[in-house]
Structure formats: C-alpha cells, structure tokens
CSV table of C-alpha atoms and ligand atoms in Angstrom, one decimal:
chain,number,residue,atom,x,y,z
Y,1045,MET,CA,98.4,135.5,114.4
Y,1046,THR,CA,99.7,132.4,116.4
Y,1047,PRO,CA,102.3,130.7,114.2
Y,1048,PHE,CA,101.3,127.2,112.6
Y,1049,PRO,CA,101.8,124.6,115.4
Y,1050,LEU,CA,104.2,122.3,113.6
Y,1051,GLY,CA,107.3,123.2,111.7
Y,1052,LEU,CA,111.2,123.8,112.1
Y,1053,HIS,CA,110.5,126.3,114.9
Y,1054,ARG,CA,109.7,123.4,117.0
Y,1055,PRO,CA,112.6,121.7,118.8
Y,1056,VAL,CA,113.7,118.3,117.7
Y,1057,GLU,CA,112.2,115.7,120.1
Y,1058,HIS,CA,113.8,112.7,118.7
Y,1059,ASP,CA,117.6,112.8,118.4
Y,1060,GLY,CA,120.6,110.5,119.3
Y,1061,PRO,CA,123.0,108.1,117.5
Y,1062,LEU,CA,121.7,106.0,114.7
Y,1063,PRO,CA,121.6,102.2,115.3
Y,1064,ASP,CA,124.0,100.3,113.3
Y,1065,ALA,CA,121.2,97.6,112.0
Y,1066,VAL,CA,117.5,97.4,112.3
Y,1067,ASP,CA,114.7,94.9,110.9
Y,1068,VAL,CA,112.9,97.7,109.3
Y,1069,ALA,CA,113.9,101.2,108.3
Y,1070,ILE,CA,111.0,103.6,107.6
Y,1071,ILE,CA,111.4,106.6,105.4
Y,1072,GLY,CA,109.0,109.5,106.4
Y,1073,GLY,CA,107.8,110.4,110.0
Y,1074,GLY,CA,104.2,111.3,108.9
Y,1075,VAL,CA,101.2,109.3,110.2
Y,1076,ILE,CA,101.9,106.3,107.9
Y,1077,GLY,CA,105.6,105.8,108.7
Y,1078,VAL,CA,104.8,106.6,112.6
Y,1079,LEU,CA,101.9,104.1,112.8
Y,1080,THR,CA,103.7,101.5,110.9
Y,1081,ALA,CA,106.5,101.9,113.3
Y,1082,LEU,CA,104.2,101.6,116.2
Y,1083,PHE,CA,102.7,98.3,114.9
Y,1084,LEU,CA,106.0,96.8,113.9
Y,1085,SER,CA,107.5,97.6,117.3
Y,1086,ARG,CA,104.7,95.9,119.2
Y,1087,LYS,CA,105.4,92.8,117.0
Y,1088,GLY,CA,108.9,92.9,118.6
Y,1089,LEU,CA,110.8,94.1,115.5
Y,1090,LYS,CA,113.7,96.5,115.7
Y,1091,VAL,CA,112.5,99.6,113.8
Y,1092,ALA,CA,113.9,103.1,112.7
Y,1093,VAL,CA,112.0,106.0,111.5
Y,1094,LEU,CA,113.9,108.7,109.8
Y,1095,GLU,CA,112.3,112.0,109.1
Y,1096,LYS,CA,114.2,114.7,107.3
Y,1097,GLY,CA,112.3,117.5,109.1
Y,1098,ARG,CA,110.2,117.1,112.1
Y,1099,ILE,CA,107.4,114.5,112.9
Y,1100,ALA,CA,104.2,115.4,111.2
Y,1101,ALA,CA,105.4,118.6,110.1
Y,1102,GLU,CA,104.1,118.0,106.6
Y,1103,GLN,CA,100.8,116.8,105.5
Y,1104,SER,CA,100.1,114.7,108.8
Y,1105,GLY,CA,100.2,118.0,111.1
Y,1106,ARG,CA,98.4,120.1,108.4
Y,1107,ASN,CA,95.3,118.2,107.6
Y,1108,TRP,CA,91.6,119.1,108.7
Y,1109,GLY,CA,91.6,116.1,111.2
Y,1110,TRP,CA,88.6,114.3,109.7
Y,1111,ILE,CA,88.5,110.6,110.4
Y,1112,ARG,CA,86.1,109.6,107.8
Y,1113,GLN,CA,84.5,106.7,106.4
Y,1114,THR,CA,82.0,109.1,104.4
Y,1115,GLY,CA,82.5,109.0,100.6
Y,1116,ARG,CA,85.3,106.6,100.7
Y,1117,ASP,CA,86.5,104.5,97.7
Y,1118,MET,CA,84.8,100.9,98.0
Y,1119,ALA,CA,88.1,99.3,98.2
Y,1120,GLU,CA,89.3,101.8,101.0
Y,1121,LEU,CA,86.0,101.6,103.0
Y,1122,PRO,CA,86.6,98.5,105.0
Y,1123,ILE,CA,90.2,99.7,105.8
Y,1124,ALA,CA,88.7,103.2,106.9
Y,1125,MET,CA,86.2,101.1,109.1
Y,1126,GLU,CA,89.0,99.3,110.8
Y,1127,ALA,CA,91.0,102.7,111.1
Y,1128,ASN,CA,87.8,103.9,113.0
Y,1129,SER,CA,88.1,101.3,115.5
Y,1130,LEU,CA,91.9,101.4,115.9
Y,1131,TRP,CA,91.6,105.3,116.6
Y,1132,THR,CA,89.4,104.5,119.7
Y,1133,GLN,CA,91.8,101.6,120.7
Y,1134,LEU,CA,94.8,103.6,120.3
Y,1135,GLN,CA,93.3,106.5,122.5
Y,1136,GLY,CA,92.9,103.9,125.2
Y,1137,ASP,CA,96.6,102.9,124.9
Y,1138,VAL,CA,98.2,106.2,125.0
Y,1139,ASP,CA,98.2,108.3,128.1
Y,1140,GLU,CA,97.8,111.8,126.2
Y,1141,ASP,CA,94.9,113.3,124.5
Y,1142,LEU,CA,94.6,112.8,120.9
Y,1143,GLY,CA,91.6,115.3,120.6
Y,1144,LEU,CA,89.7,112.4,119.4
Y,1145,ALA,CA,85.8,112.9,119.3
Y,1146,ARG,CA,83.0,111.2,117.4
Y,1147,LEU,CA,81.5,114.4,115.7
Y,1148,GLY,CA,80.2,112.7,112.7
Y,1149,VAL,CA,80.9,113.8,109.3
Y,1150,ALA,CA,78.4,115.2,106.9
Y,1151,TYR,CA,78.8,115.7,103.1
Y,1152,LEU,CA,76.3,118.6,102.2
Y,1153,GLY,CA,74.5,118.6,99.1
Y,1154,ASN,CA,73.9,121.9,97.1
Y,1155,THR,CA,71.6,120.2,94.6
Y,1156,ALA,CA,69.4,117.2,94.1
Y,1157,LYS,CA,72.2,116.0,91.9
Y,1158,ASP,CA,74.5,116.0,94.8
Y,1159,VAL,CA,72.2,114.0,96.8
Y,1160,ALA,CA,71.7,111.4,94.0
Y,1161,GLU,CA,75.5,110.9,93.9
Y,1162,PHE,CA,75.2,110.3,97.8
Y,1163,GLU,CA,72.5,107.9,97.5
Y,1164,ASP,CA,74.6,106.1,94.8
Y,1165,TRP,CA,77.6,105.9,97.1
Y,1166,LEU,CA,75.5,104.7,100.0
Y,1167,SER,CA,73.9,101.9,97.9
Y,1168,LYS,CA,77.4,100.5,97.5
Y,1169,ALA,CA,78.6,101.2,101.0
Y,1170,LYS,CA,75.8,99.8,102.9
Y,1171,PRO,CA,76.7,96.1,102.4
Y,1172,HIS,CA,80.0,97.0,104.2
Y,1173,GLY,CA,78.1,97.8,107.3
Y,1174,VAL,CA,78.8,101.4,107.5
Y,1175,ASP,CA,76.3,103.6,109.6
Y,1176,SER,CA,76.2,106.4,107.0
Y,1177,ARG,CA,72.8,107.6,105.9
Y,1178,ILE,CA,71.0,110.2,103.7
Y,1179,LEU,CA,69.5,113.3,105.5
Y,1180,SER,CA,66.6,115.2,103.9
Y,1181,ALA,CA,66.9,118.9,103.5
Y,1182,GLY,CA,65.0,119.3,106.9
Y,1183,GLN,CA,67.0,116.9,108.7
Y,1184,THR,CA,70.3,118.5,107.3
Y,1185,ALA,CA,69.0,121.8,108.6
Y,1186,ASP,CA,68.5,120.3,112.2
Y,1187,LEU,CA,72.1,119.1,111.9
Y,1188,LEU,CA,73.4,122.6,111.4
Y,1189,PRO,CA,71.5,124.7,113.9
Y,1190,GLY,CA,71.3,128.3,112.8
Y,1191,ALA,CA,72.8,127.6,109.2
Y,1192,THR,CA,71.6,130.3,106.9
Y,1193,LYS,CA,71.7,127.9,103.8
Y,1194,ARG,CA,69.2,125.3,103.1
Y,1195,PHE,CA,71.0,122.4,101.7
Y,1196,ALA,CA,69.2,119.7,99.4
Y,1197,GLY,CA,70.3,117.1,101.7
Y,1198,SER,CA,73.4,115.4,103.1
Y,1199,LEU,CA,75.5,112.1,103.5
Y,1200,HIS,CA,75.9,111.7,107.2
Y,1201,THR,CA,78.1,109.3,109.1
Y,1202,PRO,CA,77.3,109.5,112.8
Y,1203,SER,CA,80.4,107.3,113.7
Y,1204,ASP,CA,83.1,109.4,111.8
Y,1205,MET,CA,85.4,111.2,114.1
Y,1206,LYS,CA,88.0,113.9,114.5
Y,1207,ALA,CA,91.4,114.2,116.0
Y,1208,GLU,CA,93.9,117.0,116.2
Y,1209,PRO,CA,96.4,116.3,113.8
Y,1210,TRP,CA,99.6,118.2,115.1
Y,1211,VAL,CA,98.9,116.7,118.5
Y,1212,ALA,CA,97.9,113.1,117.6
Y,1213,VAL,CA,100.9,112.0,115.3
Y,1214,PRO,CA,103.5,113.4,117.7
Y,1215,ILE,CA,101.7,111.2,120.6
Y,1216,PHE,CA,101.9,108.1,118.3
Y,1217,ALA,CA,105.6,108.7,117.7
Y,1218,ARG,CA,106.2,108.8,121.4
Y,1219,ALA,CA,104.0,105.6,121.7
Y,1220,ALA,CA,106.3,104.0,119.0
Y,1221,VAL,CA,109.4,105.1,120.8
Y,1222,LYS,CA,107.9,103.5,124.1
Y,1223,ALA,CA,107.3,100.3,122.2
Y,1224,GLY,CA,111.1,100.2,121.2
Y,1225,ALA,CA,111.0,102.3,117.9
Y,1226,VAL,CA,114.0,104.6,117.1
Y,1227,ILE,CA,112.9,108.0,115.7
Y,1228,ARG,CA,115.5,110.5,114.3
Y,1229,GLU,CA,114.2,114.0,113.2
Y,1230,ASN,CA,116.5,116.0,111.0
Y,1231,CYS,CA,117.6,112.9,109.3
Y,1232,ALA,CA,117.0,112.7,105.8
Y,1233,VAL,CA,117.6,109.4,103.9
Y,1234,ARG,CA,119.7,110.1,100.7
Y,1235,ALA,CA,119.5,106.8,99.3
Y,1236,LEU,CA,118.8,103.1,99.5
Y,1237,ASP,CA,121.9,100.9,100.5
Y,1238,MET,CA,121.9,98.3,97.6
Y,1239,VAL,CA,123.8,95.1,98.1
Y,1240,ALA,CA,123.7,92.3,95.3
Y,1241,GLY,CA,120.5,93.8,93.6
Y,1242,ARG,CA,118.7,94.0,96.9
Y,1243,VAL,CA,117.9,96.6,99.4
Y,1244,ALA,CA,120.3,96.1,102.4
Y,1245,GLY,CA,119.6,99.5,104.4
Y,1246,VAL,CA,119.6,103.2,103.9
Y,1247,VAL,CA,122.2,105.9,103.6
Y,1248,THR,CA,121.1,108.9,105.8
Y,1249,GLU,CA,122.7,112.2,106.1
Y,1250,LYS,CA,124.1,110.9,109.5
Y,1251,GLY,CA,125.3,107.5,108.3
Y,1252,ARG,CA,124.2,104.2,107.3
Y,1253,ILE,CA,121.7,101.9,108.8
Y,1254,LYS,CA,121.5,98.1,107.7
Y,1255,ALA,CA,118.0,97.0,107.5
Y,1256,ASP,CA,116.3,93.8,106.4
Y,1257,HIS,CA,113.6,95.8,105.0
Y,1258,VAL,CA,112.9,99.5,104.0
Y,1259,MET,CA,109.6,100.9,103.7
Y,1260,VAL,CA,108.9,104.3,101.7
Y,1261,ALA,CA,106.3,106.7,103.5
Y,1262,GLY,CA,107.6,110.1,102.2
Y,1263,GLY,CA,104.3,111.6,101.4
Y,1264,ALA,CA,104.8,114.2,98.6
Y,1265,TRP,CA,108.5,113.3,98.1
Y,1266,SER,CA,108.1,109.4,97.5
Y,1267,SER,CA,108.2,109.6,93.8
Y,1268,LEU,CA,111.4,111.7,93.9
Y,1269,PHE,CA,113.0,109.3,96.2
Y,1270,LEU,CA,111.9,106.3,94.2
Y,1271,ARG,CA,112.8,107.5,90.7
Y,1272,PRO,CA,116.8,106.7,90.8
Y,1273,TYR,CA,115.7,103.0,91.3
Y,1274,GLY,CA,113.6,102.7,88.2
Y,1275,ILE,CA,110.5,102.8,90.1
Y,1276,SER,CA,108.0,105.1,88.3
Y,1277,LEU,CA,105.3,106.5,90.8
Y,1278,PRO,CA,103.0,108.7,89.0
Y,1279,GLN,CA,102.6,111.0,92.1
Y,1280,LEU,CA,101.8,114.6,92.0
Y,1281,SER,CA,101.0,117.1,94.8
Y,1282,VAL,CA,98.7,119.8,95.0
Y,1283,GLN,CA,98.5,122.8,97.6
Y,1284,ALA,CA,95.4,123.1,99.8
Y,1285,GLN,CA,95.2,125.5,102.6
Y,1286,VAL,CA,93.6,125.7,106.0
Y,1287,LEU,CA,92.6,128.4,108.6
Y,1288,ALA,CA,91.9,128.0,112.2
Y,1289,THR,CA,89.6,130.7,113.9
Y,1290,GLU,CA,89.8,131.6,117.4
Y,1291,ALA,CA,87.3,129.9,119.9
Y,1292,LEU,CA,83.8,130.1,118.9
Y,1293,PRO,CA,80.3,128.8,120.8
Y,1294,ASP,CA,79.8,125.1,120.6
Y,1295,LEU,CA,76.8,124.5,118.4
Y,1296,ASP,CA,77.3,120.6,118.4
Y,1297,LEU,CA,78.1,120.8,114.8
Y,1298,PRO,CA,79.4,117.8,112.8
Y,1299,ALA,CA,82.5,118.1,110.6
Y,1300,ALA,CA,80.9,119.0,107.5
Y,1301,GLY,CA,81.5,120.4,104.0
Y,1302,ASN,CA,80.2,120.8,100.4
Y,1303,SER,CA,82.3,121.8,97.4
Y,1304,ASP,CA,83.2,125.1,98.5
Y,1305,LEU,CA,83.5,125.2,102.3
Y,1306,ALA,CA,84.5,122.5,105.0
Y,1307,PHE,CA,84.5,123.1,108.8
Y,1308,ARG,CA,84.9,121.2,112.1
Y,1309,ARG,CA,85.4,122.4,115.5
Y,1310,ARG,CA,88.8,121.8,117.3
Y,1311,ALA,CA,89.5,120.7,120.8
Y,1312,ASP,CA,90.4,124.5,121.7
Y,1313,GLY,CA,86.9,125.5,120.7
Y,1314,GLY,CA,88.0,127.3,117.4
Y,1315,PHE,CA,87.1,125.9,113.9
Y,1316,THR,CA,89.3,124.5,111.1
Y,1317,LEU,CA,88.0,126.1,107.9
Y,1318,ALA,CA,88.9,125.2,104.3
Y,1319,ALA,CA,88.0,126.1,100.9
Y,1320,SER,CA,87.3,122.5,100.1
Y,1321,GLY,CA,87.4,122.7,96.3
Y,1322,TRP,CA,90.4,124.7,96.0
Y,1323,HIS,CA,93.6,123.0,95.1
Y,1324,ARG,CA,96.7,124.3,93.0
Y,1325,LEU,CA,99.0,122.2,91.1
Y,1326,PHE,CA,102.4,123.4,90.5
Y,1327,ILE,CA,103.5,122.4,87.0
Y,1328,GLY,CA,106.9,120.6,86.7
Y,1329,PRO,CA,108.6,118.0,85.0
Y,1330,ASP,CA,106.7,115.1,86.7
Y,1331,ALA,CA,103.2,116.9,85.9
Y,1332,PHE,CA,104.4,116.5,82.1
Y,1333,ARG,CA,105.8,113.1,82.5
Y,1334,HIS,CA,102.5,111.7,84.1
Y,1335,LEU,CA,100.0,113.7,82.2
Y,1336,PRO,CA,98.7,110.8,80.2
Y,1337,LYS,CA,97.8,109.1,83.4
Y,1338,TYR,CA,96.1,112.1,85.0
Y,1339,LEU,CA,93.9,112.6,81.7
Y,1340,PRO,CA,90.9,110.7,83.1
Y,1341,GLN,CA,90.9,112.6,86.4
Y,1342,ILE,CA,91.4,116.1,84.6
Y,1343,LYS,CA,88.4,115.0,82.2
Y,1344,ALA,CA,86.2,114.1,85.1
Y,1345,HIS,CA,87.0,117.2,87.0
Y,1346,PRO,CA,88.2,119.8,84.5
Y,1347,PHE,CA,88.2,122.6,87.1
Y,1348,GLY,CA,89.4,120.7,89.9
Y,1349,ALA,CA,92.7,122.4,90.3
Y,1350,LYS,CA,94.2,125.8,89.6
Y,1351,TYR,CA,97.4,125.5,87.7
Y,1352,HIS,CA,100.6,127.5,88.3
Y,1353,PRO,CA,103.8,127.1,85.9
Y,1354,ALA,CA,106.1,126.6,88.5
Y,1355,ALA,CA,106.6,125.3,91.9
Y,1356,PRO,CA,108.6,127.3,94.5
Y,1357,LYS,CA,112.2,126.5,94.8
Y,1358,GLY,CA,113.1,123.1,96.2
Y,1359,PHE,CA,109.6,121.7,95.9
Y,1360,PRO,CA,109.6,118.0,95.0
Y,1361,ASP,CA,108.5,118.7,91.4
Y,1362,ALA,CA,110.3,122.2,91.0
Y,1363,TRP,CA,112.0,122.7,87.8
Y,1364,GLY,CA,115.3,123.0,89.6
Y,1365,THR,CA,114.8,120.2,92.1
Y,1366,GLN,CA,117.7,117.8,91.5
Y,1367,ARG,CA,116.4,114.3,90.2
Y,1368,HIS,CA,119.9,112.7,90.6
Y,1369,TRP,CA,122.5,112.8,93.5
Y,1370,SER,CA,125.0,110.7,95.2
Y,1371,ALA,CA,124.6,109.3,98.5
Y,1372,GLU,CA,127.6,111.4,99.7
Y,1373,GLU,CA,126.2,114.7,98.6
Y,1374,THR,CA,123.4,116.8,100.2
Y,1375,SER,CA,120.0,115.7,98.7
Y,1376,PRO,CA,116.9,117.6,97.9
Y,1377,PHE,CA,115.4,116.2,101.0
Y,1378,GLU,CA,118.0,118.3,103.3
Y,1379,HIS,CA,117.5,121.3,101.2
Y,1380,MET,CA,113.8,121.4,102.0
Y,1381,ARG,CA,113.3,120.1,105.6
Y,1382,VAL,CA,109.7,120.9,105.8
Y,1383,LEU,CA,107.5,121.5,102.7
Y,1384,ASP,CA,105.6,124.7,103.7
Y,1385,PRO,CA,103.8,126.3,100.9
Y,1386,LYS,CA,102.5,129.8,101.4
Y,1387,PRO,CA,98.7,130.3,102.0
Y,1388,THR,CA,96.8,132.9,100.0
Y,1389,MET,CA,95.4,135.5,102.4
Y,1390,ALA,CA,92.7,136.6,100.0
Y,1391,LEU,CA,91.4,133.0,99.8
Y,1392,HIS,CA,91.4,132.8,103.6
Y,1393,GLN,CA,89.3,136.0,103.9
Y,1394,LYS,CA,86.8,134.6,101.4
Y,1395,THR,CA,86.5,131.3,103.5
Y,1396,LEU,CA,86.1,133.1,106.8
Y,1397,ALA,CA,83.4,135.3,105.3
Y,1398,ALA,CA,81.5,132.3,103.8
Y,1399,PHE,CA,81.6,130.5,107.1
Y,1400,ALA,CA,80.5,133.7,109.2
Y,1401,ALA,CA,77.6,134.0,106.5
Y,1402,LEU,CA,76.6,130.4,107.1
Y,1403,PHE,CA,76.7,130.6,110.8
Y,1404,PRO,CA,75.9,134.1,112.0
Y,1405,ASN,CA,74.7,132.9,115.2
Y,1406,LEU,CA,78.5,132.0,116.1
Y,1407,GLY,CA,79.4,135.6,116.2
Y,1408,THR,CA,82.2,137.2,114.2
Y,1409,PRO,CA,85.0,134.4,113.8
Y,1410,ARG,CA,88.6,135.8,114.0
Y,1411,ILE,CA,91.6,134.2,112.4
Y,1412,LYS,CA,94.0,132.4,114.7
Y,1413,THR,CA,96.3,131.1,112.3
Y,1414,VAL,CA,96.7,129.9,108.7
Y,1415,TRP,CA,98.7,127.3,107.0
Y,1416,SER,CA,99.0,125.4,103.6
Y,1417,GLY,CA,100.0,122.0,102.8
Y,1418,MET,CA,100.9,119.9,99.6
Y,1419,ILE,CA,98.5,116.9,99.2
Y,1420,ASP,CA,100.1,113.8,97.5
Y,1421,ALA,CA,97.9,112.5,94.8
Y,1422,MET,CA,97.7,109.5,92.4
Y,1423,PRO,CA,96.1,109.5,89.1
Y,1424,ASP,CA,93.1,107.3,90.3
Y,1425,VAL,CA,92.9,109.2,93.7
Y,1426,VAL,CA,93.8,106.0,95.7
Y,1427,PRO,CA,97.0,105.2,97.4
Y,1428,VAL,CA,99.9,102.8,96.5
Y,1429,VAL,CA,100.3,100.2,99.3
Y,1430,ASP,CA,102.4,97.2,98.1
Y,1431,HIS,CA,105.8,95.6,98.0
Y,1432,ALA,CA,108.0,97.5,95.6
Y,1433,PRO,CA,109.6,95.6,92.6
Y,1434,LEU,CA,112.8,95.7,94.5
Y,1435,GLU,CA,113.6,92.9,97.0
Y,1436,GLY,CA,113.4,94.3,100.5
Y,1437,LEU,CA,111.4,97.4,99.8
Y,1438,SER,CA,107.8,98.3,100.4
Y,1439,ILE,CA,105.7,101.5,99.7
Y,1440,CYS,CA,102.7,103.1,101.5
Y,1441,THR,CA,102.2,106.6,100.0
Y,1442,GLY,CA,99.9,108.6,97.7
Y,1443,MET,CA,97.1,109.0,100.3
Y,1444,CYS,CA,95.3,111.3,98.1
Y,1445,GLY,CA,94.1,114.0,100.9
Y,1446,HIS,CA,92.8,111.3,103.3
Y,1447,GLY,CA,95.7,109.4,104.8
Y,1448,PHE,CA,95.1,110.7,108.2
Y,1449,GLY,CA,91.9,109.1,109.4
Y,1450,ILE,CA,93.0,105.9,107.6
Y,1451,GLY,CA,96.4,106.0,108.8
Y,1452,PRO,CA,96.2,103.5,111.8
Y,1453,ALA,CA,94.8,100.9,109.5
Y,1454,PHE,CA,97.5,101.2,106.8
Y,1455,GLY,CA,100.2,101.1,109.7
Y,1456,ARG,CA,98.7,98.1,110.9
Y,1457,ILE,CA,98.4,96.6,107.3
Y,1458,MET,CA,102.1,97.4,106.4
Y,1459,ALA,CA,103.3,96.0,109.6
Y,1460,ASP,CA,101.6,92.7,108.6
Y,1461,LEU,CA,102.7,93.0,104.9
Y,1462,ILE,CA,106.3,93.5,105.9
Y,1463,THR,CA,106.3,90.7,108.2
Y,1464,GLY,CA,104.5,88.4,105.9
Y,1465,GLY,CA,101.2,88.2,108.1
Y,1466,ALA,CA,97.7,88.3,107.1
Y,1467,VAL,CA,96.7,91.8,106.0
Y,1468,GLY,CA,93.1,91.2,106.2
Y,1469,HIS,CA,92.0,93.3,103.3
Y,1470,ASP,CA,92.1,93.0,99.5
Y,1471,LEU,CA,95.0,95.4,98.6
Y,1472,HIS,CA,94.8,94.7,94.7
Y,1473,ARG,CA,93.4,98.2,94.1
Y,1474,PHE,CA,96.4,99.7,95.7
Y,1475,ARG,CA,99.2,97.7,93.7
Y,1476,LEU,CA,101.9,99.7,92.2
Y,1477,SER,CA,101.7,97.8,89.0
Y,1478,ARG,CA,98.3,99.2,88.0
Y,1479,PHE,CA,100.0,102.2,86.5
Y,1480,SER,CA,102.2,100.0,84.2
Y,1481,ASP,CA,100.2,96.7,83.7
Y,1482,GLY,CA,97.8,98.0,81.2
Y,1483,SER,CA,94.9,98.1,83.4
Y,1484,LYS,CA,92.2,100.7,83.0
Y,1485,LEU,CA,92.4,103.2,86.0
Y,1486,GLU,CA,89.0,103.3,87.9
Y,1487,LEU,CA,88.7,106.8,89.3
Y,1488,GLY,CA,88.1,106.8,93.1
Y,1489,PRO,CA,86.0,109.7,94.7
Y,1490,GLY,CA,87.8,113.1,94.6
Y,1491,LEU,CA,90.6,114.3,97.0
F,2706,LIG,C1,95.3,120.6,103.9
F,2706,LIG,C2,95.0,119.2,104.1
F,2706,LIG,C3,93.9,118.7,104.6
F,2706,LIG,C4,93.8,117.3,104.9
F,2706,LIG,N1,92.5,116.8,105.3
F,2706,LIG,C5,92.7,115.5,105.7
F,2706,LIG,C6,91.6,115.1,106.5
F,2706,LIG,O1,90.7,115.7,107.1
F,2706,LIG,N2,91.5,113.7,107.0
F,2706,LIG,C7,92.4,112.9,106.3
F,2706,LIG,O2,92.3,111.7,106.7
F,2706,LIG,N3,93.5,113.3,105.5
F,2706,LIG,C8,93.6,114.6,105.4
F,2706,LIG,N4,94.6,115.0,104.5
F,2706,LIG,C9,95.6,114.2,104.1
F,2706,LIG,C10,96.5,113.7,105.0
F,2706,LIG,O3,97.1,114.7,105.8
F,2706,LIG,C11,97.5,112.9,104.4
F,2706,LIG,O4,97.1,111.9,103.5
F,2706,LIG,C12,98.6,112.2,105.3
F,2706,LIG,O5,98.8,113.0,106.3
F,2706,LIG,C13,99.7,111.7,104.6
F,2706,LIG,O6,100.5,111.0,105.4
F,2706,LIG,P1,102.0,110.3,105.1
F,2706,LIG,O7,102.6,109.8,106.3
F,2706,LIG,O8,101.8,109.5,103.9
F,2706,LIG,O9,102.9,111.6,104.5
F,2706,LIG,P2,103.4,113.0,105.2
F,2706,LIG,O10,102.5,113.3,106.4
F,2706,LIG,O11,103.5,114.1,104.2
F,2706,LIG,O12,104.8,112.5,105.6
F,2706,LIG,C14,105.7,112.2,104.9
F,2706,LIG,C15,107.2,112.4,105.8
F,2706,LIG,O13,108.2,111.9,105.0
F,2706,LIG,C16,109.3,113.0,105.2
F,2706,LIG,N5,110.2,112.6,104.1
F,2706,LIG,C17,110.1,112.5,102.7
F,2706,LIG,N6,111.2,112.1,102.1
F,2706,LIG,C18,112.1,111.8,103.1
F,2706,LIG,C19,113.4,111.4,103.0
F,2706,LIG,N7,114.2,111.1,101.9
F,2706,LIG,N8,114.0,111.1,104.4
F,2706,LIG,C20,113.6,111.4,105.4
F,2706,LIG,N9,112.1,112.0,105.4
F,2706,LIG,C21,111.5,112.0,104.3
F,2706,LIG,C22,108.7,114.4,105.0
F,2706,LIG,O14,109.5,115.3,105.7
F,2706,LIG,C23,107.4,114.0,105.6
F,2706,LIG,O15,107.3,114.4,107.1
F,2706,LIG,C24,94.8,116.5,104.1
F,2706,LIG,C25,95.9,116.9,103.9
F,2706,LIG,C26,96.2,118.4,103.6
F,2706,LIG,C27,97.4,119.0,103.2
C-alpha cells in the first residue's frame, strides 16, 4: 500500500530563522491558517504561519476534497458560494495544479423522507442564488451510470467542485510565501506572549515572535491551546477515515454520497471513498466538560458517533494530555507533531465492498492507501470565526468537517476581520460568545 501522502515522512519544506516581529502570527498551517496568510500578505502585512508538524498534515490534507455549497448551514452558504469563486480565481493565480474540477456534488436520498429534507433545504437556499436542484429517482440514476441501487432522489449542485487536499494546501502555502509570508514547520507555538494584559506575540519552541495580532487556527488543538487563557471553546474532535482506490475507469460521476458511503474521483483516476456516517468520539475530560452543550446534537443524532472510552496517548483530549505547561517546557503540541489516528481496516473493507457493489461496471477496485483524521466539531456544527475576548487575538476554528472547501473564503474574511476591513458577511452565527451568552444553540446540518 502506498503511504499516506502527507505526514512526518515528508521533508520540511518551510524552514529558516524566525522573524523577530510580524504584524500577524498565525498558529496552525492548515487550510485556514495558510489562506489567511495568503490574503494578509497580499494586503502587504508581515505574516508568520507557525505549524507544529507539516503544512496540511492534519485535517487539511486528509479530507475528501469536496468543495461544497450543497447542504450548508444558511449562514455559511453565502461564504461557501464566495469560496467557490475564490477557488477558481486562486487556480488562475498559482502556477501549479490544485486538482480543481467542477464535478458537481450530489447528496443521495435513500428514502422519500431524505428527499423531503433536501427540498426543505433547497427552499431556504434558493434565495441565495445557489444552482442546487432536486433530481428525481430517474434523473439520479442518469447521474450515476451503472449504479445498482435506485435512489429515491438527490440534491445536486452542478457548480460544486473538488480539489486534491494534500496537493492544494501546500500550493497555497508556497503562494503565501511568494506573497511575502514566512512559514515555519516543526515549529509549535507553546504560548501567547502577554504584555500588560494584551497579546503581544507568540512563544514558539524555537523562540519568541512579537506580533501586533495573533490568530488561532489550530484545528483540533485550538481548545487545548486557548484554555490556559480562560477562553472556553467547547470543541471536540471525532475520528473519520478515508480510503483511496487505485485508478478506475472514468464514468463522469459527481462527488456523491448518502448516509453510508461517499465517493469522488481523484485527479490520479482513483476514487476517494469513506463510510460517510461513521465517526468515533474518544471520551476525555473535554467531552465531559462540554457534554451539556452537546446534548442537543446527541439528541438529534443519537447514533451519530461511536464512543470510545479513551483517546490514544498524546491526542488533544486524551486523559493524560497536559492541560497546563509553561512556555519554557515542551508542550503537548510538540509531543504530537501530526495527529494521525489509526484507521480500522475492517471498516475500509466494508466501504470498498459497498462501492464495488454499487458500481460493478468499474471492475474490481483495489486499495491504494488508507488514512484517518480527527474532525474538529462544535456543539452546533458551525465554526467559530471571531475576535477572541483577549485584545490582539482572533480565532478561526471548529470547521466541523467542511473547512477545506470553504477555507479560501474564511481566509479572506479573517484577513479583513484582522485588518478592520469589511468582512462582507454576517458573522453573528459564528461568534464565540454564543456558547456563554445564554443563546439557544441552533443546530446546523450534520458533519
Ligand atoms: C476525513 C475527513 C474528511 C473531510 N472531508 C471534507 C470535505 O470533503 N470538504 C471539506 O470542506 N472539508 C472536509 N473535511 C474537513 C476539513 O478537512 C477541515 O475542516 C479543515 O481542513 C480544517 O482546517 P483547519 O486549518 O482549521 O485545521 P487543520 O487542517 O487541522 O490545521 C490545523 C493545524 O494547526 C496545527 N497546530 C495546532 N496547534 C498548534 C500549535 N500550538 N502550534 C503550531 N501548530 C499547531 C496542527 O498541526 C494542524 O496542522 C474533512 C475532514 C476529515 C478529517
């Protein structure tokens, strides 16, 4: 089996001395951190991205690669639509191939009830101008040539796209460097540098960087990082796993999935497959701490996750993970350079068999590689995109399983939020204070 494309076996690409001072220091080199750096650099700001492992080695390189407006929360939809245009613009700006293609995305309905839910979503989404539509059972069969199952219908968005995650985000990182950003891999941020009650920079494992502003884009690590500053971010992460097949014939299929199986064709001709409904939550101290906030989600989807009593050693919410450390000592972020949960092979074999049974006309699919990732989630399944209650700090995290596609737009938005420009969207739904100001949490669509 080919090893997973990104991880610690990949040589460090971004290395060198640390700058003494920058305008903005960004914690985390996933899609959010990298794209924010790109947009800030284009505005002429001096930016440093600090990544404890490798660029996009966690969620941002491990996802399905769907760039989706389909099924989005209504507050996210206009942002996802902006992201859709930005992806095309960005492909025009860089001289490497992001693997971008307008495949379309289809949510496949098993039952009439599923289709009724799609119709309900569409009635709210249409006024935003999205090109999504409901396809009948027959039209869905036409969309999936050779499929052995007849679906009740589907929600199809022809303008949705895909890109290759472990290719695209490193390309954006190189574009950010070209635009003037400094990126450092193997460089964990241990702490915020606080001066007179305000954030004045970061303390990394390799030294201090003064910064007028710091942004936390630490994916599944953001809550652990923020806690020592009295900032409670009720974030948990769930495991999800993916398999890549060897190349198969091209049937011109969209990226599609139902509650059991998701598939989309990659640039190398293979398919990226996943058991879409399968998520595993490792129970740790944060899971207990934030349980009351997650009750509405658990009630709405009682079987939405498998539970495991303890996370592997070093995971953000493992029982033994340090919650307090000083800036002078090795932090949990250095103990776990890349969060790399072990996939369950039996589940992969089931996923492969389900795909082979759905498309026998593709021949016998063979596994090329497999991997797994931790999806960072919030109680209401929408992210936090906000200034933090600490002067000089902002947060963009908790992307809830859909941050890759929307990443360019949140990167653009954060660049404007940090510099005091017009963000162009209503960010009220994404405010951090919704978890503490007594508001009733409104559940967004699932992960
Ligand atoms: C299996 C799977 C499938 C998915 N499918 C899709 C999809 O099809 N479409 C879609 O839009 N989204 C999808 N997602 C979600 C998407 O990948 C994430 O929402 C997105 O990548 C999150 O980006 P991020 O930059 O917030 O976090 P991450 O990519 O997790 O990046 C955060 C980075 O911060 C670093 N970091 C953390 N703490 C520190 C510190 N103290 N110092 C330095 N560095 C630090 C980490 O090492 C990490 O690299 C999927 C996710 C998974 C796991």
